[in-house]
Amino acid sequence: MVQEYTYLAVFSAVFTVILGVTVDLQEMTVKDSPTNAPYTAIAFLIGSLTSILAGYIGMRIAVYTNTRTTYGCCEETHIGFQSAFRGGQVLGFVLVGLALLVLELIMICFKATWFDGAYDALENPSEEQTSELVRRLFELVAGYGLGGSSVALFGRVGGGIYTKAADVGADLVGKTLKDLREDDPSNPGTIADNVGDNVGDIAGMGADLFGSLAESTCAALVVSSTSFELIMQPDALYFPLMITSAGIIASFFSVLLAECSRVTEANVQTVLKLQLLYSTVIMSVFLIPVVSLLPVTFSLPGHADVSQWTAYGCILFGLWSGMIIGFSTEYYTSNAYGPTLYLVKNCEQGPAPNVIQGLALGYLSCIIPILCLTATIGYSFQTTGMYGIGLAALGMLGSLPVALAIDGYGPIADN
C-alpha cells in the first residue's frame, strides 16, 4: 500500500504542475480580474491527497477490524456482525464527511482569496459579470473532483486487478493443484487474497466513490451558477452540499436500526439489504426541509420557471433509482434467488454452459439499471436541465455512507 501511494503522490505532483502551467495560466474573460493560477492546481492536489487519505483510513480500519471480527464470531454471530459492520460504518461516514468538509473549506478559502478580490475590482458589477465570476469560482473548485477521480483510477482499477489476480491465483493453486479448501491457511496465496480485498475493495472502492461524490457535487455547483436566482441566495447556491448532509443524517439513523436488530446467520443478508431501504425512506423525508432552501421558483437555461419541488423530484428519482439498482443487483447475484440457482444447474453440465449462461445472466442483469438511469436522466433533463441531472446524481449518492458501510462489511467479514 505504501508503494502504491508513493506512485500516486508522484503522479499527483506532476499533474498538479501540468494543471498549473496550462489551465491556471489562462486569463479571465472579465476585465481586470486575476488569473486562475494556482487555484485549480491546488484544488486538484487537495482532492488527490484527500482521496489517498480516505483510502488509507479505510485500510487501517479494515485491518484493525478483521481480527476483532474473527474473535467476535468465535463468541457469537451477532458480535462478529457488529464488529464488521461498524468497521464499514467508519469507512462510510469518514469518507463522505471528509469529502464534504474539505470541499466546503476549499470553497470558503477560494471565495475569500480569489472571488472577493475579483468582485471588488469590478465597478458596479452587472448580473452577467457576477454570474461569470461565480461560474469561474466553481470551475476552480472542480479541480477537487478531478483529483479524487485521478486517484480512484489507480486505486480502483489497479487494486481491483490485484485482488482478482490474487484471488484467482490462490483458488487455482489450492483447488486445482493441491485440492485445498477455499481460503485454506496452508495455502500462502490466501494472504495475497486477503491483502487484495483490502487494497481493491476498501481503499480502491473508497477512492472511487469519493471521486464520484466530489465530481457530482462540483458539477452541480458549476451548473447552479447559471441561475441568477440561485447565485443571489447563498443557501440555495450551497444546496448540493446540503443534499449530501441530509444523506449523512439519514444514514446515521439507518445504521442505528441495524444496531437494534438481532442478527443471526439466517438473517444477515436481510438486515444488510434493509439498510438501503431504511436510508432511502428516511432521506426522502429529511430532504423536505432541505428543499425549502431553494427559491420557490428559479430560472435555468432553457427552463424559465423551475419550482423547488421539481428539483426535489429529480433528487428522489436518483435516490430511489439507486435503491432499485441495488436490489436488482442483489437479486441477480444472490444464491437465494432463481438466476444464480439456474446457473448452478448449468454448471453441472460442464464449463462451456457455465461460461455461456454466466455471460447471458450478466447481460440480463444490466437491463434494470439501464432503465432506471434512462428514466432518471430523462425526467431530470426534461424538467430541470443539466442542474436536474446533477441533483439526481447526488440523490443516487445520497445513501453513500450506508452503501459504503455495506461494501466495507464484505471484505472485513470475508477476511
Coordinates of C-alpha atoms in Angstrom, one line a residue:
M1 CA 0.0 0.0 0.0
V2 CA 2.9 2.4 0.8
Q3 CA 4.3 1.6 -2.6
E4 CA 1.1 2.3 -4.4
Y5 CA 0.5 5.6 -2.6
T6 CA 4.1 6.6 -3.3
Y7 CA 3.4 6.3 -7.1
L8 CA 0.1 8.1 -6.6
A9 CA 1.8 11.0 -4.8
V10 CA 4.4 11.4 -7.6
F11 CA 1.6 11.3 -10.3
S12 CA -0.4 13.9 -8.3
A13 CA 2.5 16.2 -8.0
V14 CA 3.4 16.0 -11.7
F15 CA -0.2 16.5 -12.8
T16 CA -0.6 19.4 -10.4
V17 CA 2.3 21.2 -12.2
I18 CA 0.7 20.4 -15.6
L19 CA -2.6 22.0 -14.5
G20 CA -0.8 25.0 -13.1
V21 CA 1.0 25.8 -16.3
T22 CA -2.0 25.1 -18.6
V23 CA -5.4 25.7 -17.2
D24 CA -4.5 28.1 -14.4
L25 CA -2.5 30.5 -16.6
Q26 CA -5.4 31.3 -18.9
E27 CA -6.6 34.9 -18.5
M28 CA -10.1 35.6 -17.2
T29 CA -12.7 36.9 -19.6
V30 CA -13.8 39.5 -17.1
K31 CA -11.8 42.7 -17.4
D32 CA -9.2 43.4 -14.7
S33 CA -9.8 40.1 -13.0
P34 CA -6.9 37.9 -11.8
T35 CA -5.8 34.7 -13.5
N36 CA -6.8 31.3 -12.3
A37 CA -3.3 30.5 -11.0
P38 CA -2.8 28.4 -8.9
Y39 CA -6.3 27.6 -7.7
T40 CA -7.3 24.7 -10.0
A41 CA -3.9 23.0 -9.3
I42 CA -4.3 23.5 -5.6
A43 CA -7.8 22.1 -5.7
F44 CA -6.6 19.1 -7.7
L45 CA -3.8 18.4 -5.3
I46 CA -6.1 18.7 -2.3
G47 CA -8.6 16.3 -3.9
S48 CA -5.8 13.8 -4.6
L49 CA -4.5 13.9 -1.1
T50 CA -8.0 13.7 0.4
S51 CA -8.7 10.6 -1.7
I52 CA -5.5 9.0 -0.7
L53 CA -6.2 9.8 3.0
A54 CA -9.7 8.3 2.7
G55 CA -8.4 5.1 1.2
Y56 CA -5.6 4.9 3.9
I57 CA -8.1 5.4 6.7
G58 CA -10.3 2.7 5.3
M59 CA -7.4 0.3 5.0
R60 CA -6.3 0.9 8.6
I61 CA -9.9 0.4 9.9
A62 CA -10.3 -2.8 7.8
V63 CA -7.1 -4.3 9.1
Y64 CA -7.9 -3.3 12.6
T65 CA -11.4 -4.8 12.4
N66 CA -10.5 -8.1 10.7
T67 CA -9.1 -9.8 13.8
R68 CA -11.8 -8.3 16.0
T69 CA -14.5 -9.7 13.8
T70 CA -12.9 -13.1 13.9
Y71 CA -12.8 -13.0 17.7
G72 CA -16.4 -11.9 17.8
C73 CA -17.6 -14.7 15.5
C74 CA -15.9 -17.2 17.9
E75 CA -18.1 -15.8 20.7
E76 CA -21.4 -15.2 18.8
T77 CA -22.6 -14.3 15.3
H78 CA -24.2 -11.1 16.5
I79 CA -20.9 -9.8 17.9
G80 CA -19.0 -10.7 14.8
F81 CA -21.5 -8.9 12.6
Q82 CA -21.5 -5.8 14.7
S83 CA -17.7 -5.6 14.5
A84 CA -17.6 -6.0 10.8
F85 CA -20.5 -3.6 10.1
R86 CA -19.1 -1.0 12.5
G87 CA -15.8 -1.1 10.6
G88 CA -17.7 -0.5 7.4
Q89 CA -19.6 2.4 9.0
V90 CA -16.3 4.1 9.9
L91 CA -15.3 3.8 6.3
G92 CA -18.6 5.2 5.0
F93 CA -19.1 8.1 7.4
V94 CA -15.4 9.2 7.5
L95 CA -15.1 9.2 3.7
V96 CA -18.3 11.1 3.0
G97 CA -17.8 13.5 5.9
L98 CA -14.2 14.1 4.9
A99 CA -15.2 14.8 1.2
L100 CA -17.9 17.3 2.3
L101 CA -15.7 19.0 4.9
V102 CA -12.7 19.5 2.6
L103 CA -14.9 20.7 -0.3
E104 CA -16.5 23.3 2.0
L105 CA -13.2 24.5 3.2
I106 CA -11.9 24.9 -0.3
M107 CA -15.0 26.9 -1.3
I108 CA -14.6 29.2 1.7
C109 CA -10.9 29.8 1.1
F110 CA -11.2 30.3 -2.7
K111 CA -14.1 32.8 -2.1
A112 CA -12.1 34.8 0.4
T113 CA -8.9 34.9 -1.7
W114 CA -10.0 34.8 -5.4
F115 CA -13.6 35.7 -5.7
D116 CA -13.8 38.6 -3.3
G117 CA -10.7 40.2 -4.9
A118 CA -12.1 39.8 -8.4
Y119 CA -15.6 41.1 -7.4
D120 CA -14.2 44.1 -5.6
A121 CA -12.1 45.0 -8.6
L122 CA -15.3 45.5 -10.7
E123 CA -17.1 48.8 -10.6
N124 CA -20.9 48.2 -10.3
P125 CA -20.7 44.6 -11.4
S126 CA -23.6 43.5 -13.7
E127 CA -25.6 40.4 -13.4
E128 CA -23.6 38.8 -16.2
Q129 CA -20.3 39.6 -14.6
T130 CA -21.4 38.3 -11.2
S131 CA -22.6 35.0 -12.8
E132 CA -19.4 34.7 -14.7
L133 CA -17.3 35.1 -11.6
V134 CA -19.4 32.6 -9.6
R135 CA -19.1 30.1 -12.5
R136 CA -15.3 30.6 -12.7
L137 CA -15.1 30.1 -8.9
F138 CA -16.8 26.7 -9.1
E139 CA -14.7 25.7 -12.1
L140 CA -11.7 26.3 -10.0
V141 CA -13.2 24.2 -7.2
A142 CA -14.0 21.5 -9.7
G143 CA -10.3 20.5 -9.7
Y144 CA -11.1 18.9 -6.4
G145 CA -13.3 16.3 -8.1
L146 CA -10.7 15.7 -10.8
G147 CA -8.0 15.0 -8.2
G148 CA -10.3 12.5 -6.4
S149 CA -11.1 10.7 -9.7
S150 CA -7.5 10.5 -10.8
V151 CA -6.5 8.7 -7.6
A152 CA -9.6 6.5 -8.0
L153 CA -8.4 5.5 -11.4
F154 CA -5.3 3.9 -10.0
G155 CA -6.7 2.8 -6.7
R156 CA -9.9 1.1 -8.1
V157 CA -8.5 -0.3 -11.3
G158 CA -5.0 -1.2 -10.0
G159 CA -6.3 -2.5 -6.7
G160 CA -9.2 -4.4 -8.4
I161 CA -6.9 -6.2 -10.8
Y162 CA -4.6 -7.1 -8.0
T163 CA -7.3 -8.5 -5.8
K164 CA -8.8 -10.5 -8.6
A165 CA -5.5 -11.9 -9.7
A166 CA -4.6 -12.9 -6.2
D167 CA -8.0 -14.5 -5.6
V168 CA -8.0 -16.5 -8.8
G169 CA -4.3 -17.5 -8.4
A170 CA -4.9 -18.7 -4.8
D171 CA -8.0 -20.7 -5.9
L172 CA -6.2 -22.3 -8.8
V173 CA -3.3 -23.4 -6.8
G174 CA -5.4 -24.5 -3.9
K175 CA -8.2 -26.3 -5.6
T176 CA -6.6 -27.5 -8.9
L177 CA -3.1 -28.5 -7.8
K178 CA -3.4 -29.2 -4.1
D179 CA -7.1 -30.0 -3.6
L180 CA -7.3 -27.5 -0.7
R181 CA -10.5 -25.8 0.6
E182 CA -11.1 -22.2 -0.2
D183 CA -9.0 -19.9 2.0
D184 CA -7.2 -22.8 3.5
P185 CA -4.5 -21.5 5.8
S186 CA -1.9 -23.9 4.3
N187 CA -2.2 -22.0 1.0
P188 CA 0.1 -18.9 1.1
G189 CA -1.9 -17.4 -1.8
T190 CA -4.8 -16.7 0.6
I191 CA -2.6 -14.0 2.3
A192 CA -2.3 -12.2 -1.0
D193 CA -6.1 -12.6 -1.5
N194 CA -6.8 -11.0 1.9
V195 CA -4.4 -8.1 1.2
G196 CA -6.1 -7.7 -2.2
D197 CA -9.5 -7.4 -0.6
N198 CA -8.3 -4.5 1.5
V199 CA -6.5 -2.8 -1.4
G200 CA -9.2 -3.2 -4.0
D201 CA -12.5 -3.4 -2.1
I202 CA -11.7 -1.0 0.7
A203 CA -9.1 1.6 -0.4
G204 CA -9.9 1.4 -4.1
M205 CA -13.6 1.4 -3.7
G206 CA -13.4 4.3 -1.2
A207 CA -11.3 6.4 -3.6
D208 CA -13.7 5.5 -6.4
L209 CA -16.9 6.6 -4.6
F210 CA -15.1 9.6 -3.1
G211 CA -14.3 10.7 -6.7
S212 CA -17.9 10.2 -7.8
L213 CA -19.2 12.2 -4.9
A214 CA -16.7 15.0 -5.3
E215 CA -17.3 15.2 -9.1
S216 CA -21.1 15.1 -8.8
T217 CA -21.1 17.9 -6.2
C218 CA -18.7 20.1 -8.2
A219 CA -20.8 19.6 -11.3
A220 CA -24.0 20.6 -9.6
L221 CA -22.3 23.7 -8.2
V222 CA -21.0 24.7 -11.6
V223 CA -24.4 24.3 -13.2
S224 CA -26.1 26.2 -10.4
S225 CA -24.1 29.2 -11.2
T226 CA -26.1 29.6 -14.5
S227 CA -29.1 30.7 -12.4
F228 CA -29.0 34.3 -11.1
E229 CA -31.7 33.5 -8.5
L230 CA -29.5 30.7 -7.0
I231 CA -26.5 33.0 -7.0
M232 CA -28.3 35.7 -5.1
Q233 CA -29.4 33.3 -2.4
P234 CA -26.3 31.7 -0.8
D235 CA -28.3 28.9 0.9
A236 CA -29.6 27.9 -2.5
L237 CA -26.2 28.0 -4.0
Y238 CA -24.9 25.5 -1.5
F239 CA -27.9 23.3 -1.9
P240 CA -25.9 20.4 -3.4
L241 CA -23.8 20.2 -0.2
M242 CA -27.0 20.1 1.8
I243 CA -28.2 17.0 -0.1
T244 CA -25.2 15.0 1.0
S245 CA -25.5 16.4 4.5
A246 CA -29.1 15.1 4.7
G247 CA -27.8 11.7 3.4
I248 CA -25.3 11.5 6.3
I249 CA -28.0 12.2 8.9
A250 CA -30.4 9.7 7.2
S251 CA -27.7 7.0 7.1
F252 CA -26.9 7.6 10.8
F253 CA -30.5 6.7 11.7
S254 CA -30.5 3.8 9.3
V255 CA -27.5 2.1 10.9
L256 CA -29.0 2.7 14.3
L257 CA -31.8 0.4 13.2
A258 CA -29.3 -2.2 12.2
E259 CA -27.7 -2.0 15.7
C260 CA -31.0 -2.6 17.3
S261 CA -31.6 -5.8 15.2
R262 CA -30.8 -9.2 16.5
V263 CA -28.6 -10.7 13.8
T264 CA -28.3 -14.4 13.2
E265 CA -26.7 -16.5 10.5
A266 CA -30.1 -16.7 8.8
N267 CA -30.9 -13.0 8.6
V268 CA -27.6 -11.3 8.0
Q269 CA -28.4 -10.7 4.3
T270 CA -31.8 -9.4 5.1
V271 CA -30.5 -6.9 7.7
L272 CA -28.0 -5.5 5.2
K273 CA -30.5 -5.3 2.4
L274 CA -33.0 -3.4 4.6
Q275 CA -30.3 -0.8 5.2
L276 CA -30.7 0.5 1.7
L277 CA -34.5 0.7 2.1
Y278 CA -34.3 2.4 5.5
S279 CA -31.8 5.0 4.4
T280 CA -33.8 5.8 1.2
V281 CA -37.1 6.3 3.0
I282 CA -35.5 8.3 5.8
M283 CA -33.6 10.5 3.4
S284 CA -36.8 11.1 1.3
V285 CA -38.3 12.7 4.4
F286 CA -35.3 14.6 5.5
L287 CA -34.9 16.2 2.1
I288 CA -38.3 18.0 2.5
P289 CA -37.0 20.8 4.8
V290 CA -33.7 21.0 2.9
V291 CA -35.6 21.8 -0.4
S292 CA -37.0 24.9 1.3
L293 CA -33.6 26.4 0.9
L294 CA -34.2 26.8 -2.8
P295 CA -36.3 29.7 -4.2
V296 CA -39.9 28.9 -4.7
T297 CA -39.2 29.3 -8.4
F298 CA -36.0 29.9 -10.3
S299 CA -34.8 30.0 -13.9
L300 CA -32.2 27.9 -15.6
P301 CA -31.0 27.9 -19.3
G302 CA -34.0 26.5 -21.3
H303 CA -36.3 26.3 -18.2
A304 CA -37.9 29.6 -17.3
D305 CA -39.8 28.6 -14.1
V306 CA -38.4 25.7 -12.1
S307 CA -40.1 25.0 -8.8
Q308 CA -38.3 23.7 -5.7
W309 CA -40.5 20.6 -5.7
T310 CA -39.4 19.8 -9.3
A311 CA -35.8 19.8 -8.0
Y312 CA -37.0 17.6 -5.1
G313 CA -38.4 15.2 -7.7
C314 CA -35.1 15.0 -9.5
I315 CA -33.3 14.0 -6.2
L316 CA -36.0 11.4 -5.4
F317 CA -35.6 9.9 -8.9
G318 CA -31.9 9.4 -8.4
L319 CA -32.3 8.2 -4.8
W320 CA -35.0 5.6 -5.5
S321 CA -33.3 4.5 -8.7
G322 CA -30.2 3.8 -6.8
M323 CA -32.1 1.6 -4.4
I324 CA -33.8 -0.3 -7.2
I325 CA -30.4 -0.9 -8.9
G326 CA -29.0 -2.2 -5.6
F327 CA -31.9 -4.6 -5.1
S328 CA -31.8 -5.8 -8.7
T329 CA -28.1 -6.5 -8.4
E330 CA -28.6 -8.4 -5.2
Y331 CA -31.4 -10.5 -7.0
Y332 CA -29.1 -11.5 -9.9
T333 CA -26.1 -12.4 -7.7
S334 CA -27.5 -13.9 -4.5
N335 CA -27.6 -17.7 -4.2
A336 CA -31.1 -17.4 -2.7
Y337 CA -32.8 -16.5 -6.0
G338 CA -33.6 -18.1 -9.3
P339 CA -30.9 -16.6 -11.6
T340 CA -27.9 -17.9 -9.7
L341 CA -29.6 -21.2 -8.9
Y342 CA -30.3 -21.7 -12.6
L343 CA -26.6 -21.0 -13.3
V344 CA -25.7 -23.7 -10.7
K345 CA -27.7 -26.3 -12.7
N346 CA -25.9 -25.3 -15.9
C347 CA -22.5 -25.7 -14.1
E348 CA -23.3 -29.4 -13.7
Q349 CA -23.2 -29.9 -17.4
G350 CA -19.6 -28.6 -17.8
P351 CA -17.6 -25.4 -18.1
A352 CA -19.0 -24.3 -21.5
P353 CA -22.6 -24.0 -20.4
N354 CA -21.3 -22.3 -17.2
V355 CA -19.5 -19.6 -19.2
I356 CA -22.3 -19.1 -21.7
Q357 CA -25.1 -18.9 -19.2
G358 CA -23.0 -16.8 -16.9
L359 CA -22.4 -14.2 -19.6
A360 CA -26.1 -14.2 -20.5
L361 CA -27.0 -13.7 -16.9
G362 CA -24.6 -10.8 -16.7
Y363 CA -26.0 -9.1 -19.7
L364 CA -29.6 -9.6 -18.5
S365 CA -28.8 -8.0 -15.1
C366 CA -27.9 -4.8 -16.9
I367 CA -31.4 -4.2 -18.1
I368 CA -33.0 -2.8 -14.9
P369 CA -30.0 -0.4 -14.1
I370 CA -30.1 0.9 -17.7
L371 CA -33.9 1.5 -17.5
C372 CA -33.5 3.3 -14.1
L373 CA -30.7 5.5 -15.3
T374 CA -32.5 6.4 -18.5
A375 CA -35.7 7.3 -16.7
T376 CA -33.8 9.4 -14.2
I377 CA -31.9 11.3 -16.8
G378 CA -34.9 11.8 -19.0
Y379 CA -37.1 13.2 -16.2
S380 CA -34.4 15.4 -14.7
F381 CA -33.2 16.9 -18.0
Q382 CA -36.8 17.4 -19.3
T383 CA -37.8 19.3 -16.1
T384 CA -34.7 21.0 -14.8
G385 CA -32.0 20.6 -17.4
M386 CA -28.4 19.8 -16.5
Y387 CA -28.9 21.0 -13.0
G388 CA -31.6 18.3 -12.5
I389 CA -29.1 15.7 -13.7
G390 CA -26.6 16.9 -11.2
L391 CA -29.2 16.8 -8.4
A392 CA -30.3 13.3 -9.5
A393 CA -26.7 12.1 -9.3
L394 CA -26.3 13.5 -5.8
G395 CA -29.6 11.8 -4.9
M396 CA -28.2 8.5 -6.2
L397 CA -25.2 9.0 -3.9
G398 CA -27.4 10.2 -1.0
S399 CA -27.2 7.0 1.0
L400 CA -23.5 6.6 0.3
P401 CA -22.5 6.2 3.9
V402 CA -24.8 3.2 4.2
A403 CA -23.7 1.8 0.9
L404 CA -20.0 2.1 1.9
A405 CA -20.8 0.5 5.2
I406 CA -22.3 -2.5 3.5
D407 CA -19.4 -2.6 0.9
G408 CA -16.8 -2.4 3.7
Y409 CA -18.6 -5.1 5.7
G410 CA -18.0 -7.6 2.9
P411 CA -14.2 -7.7 2.7
I412 CA -13.9 -7.3 6.5
A413 CA -16.1 -10.2 7.2
D414 CA -14.6 -12.3 4.4
N415 CA -11.0 -11.8 5.7

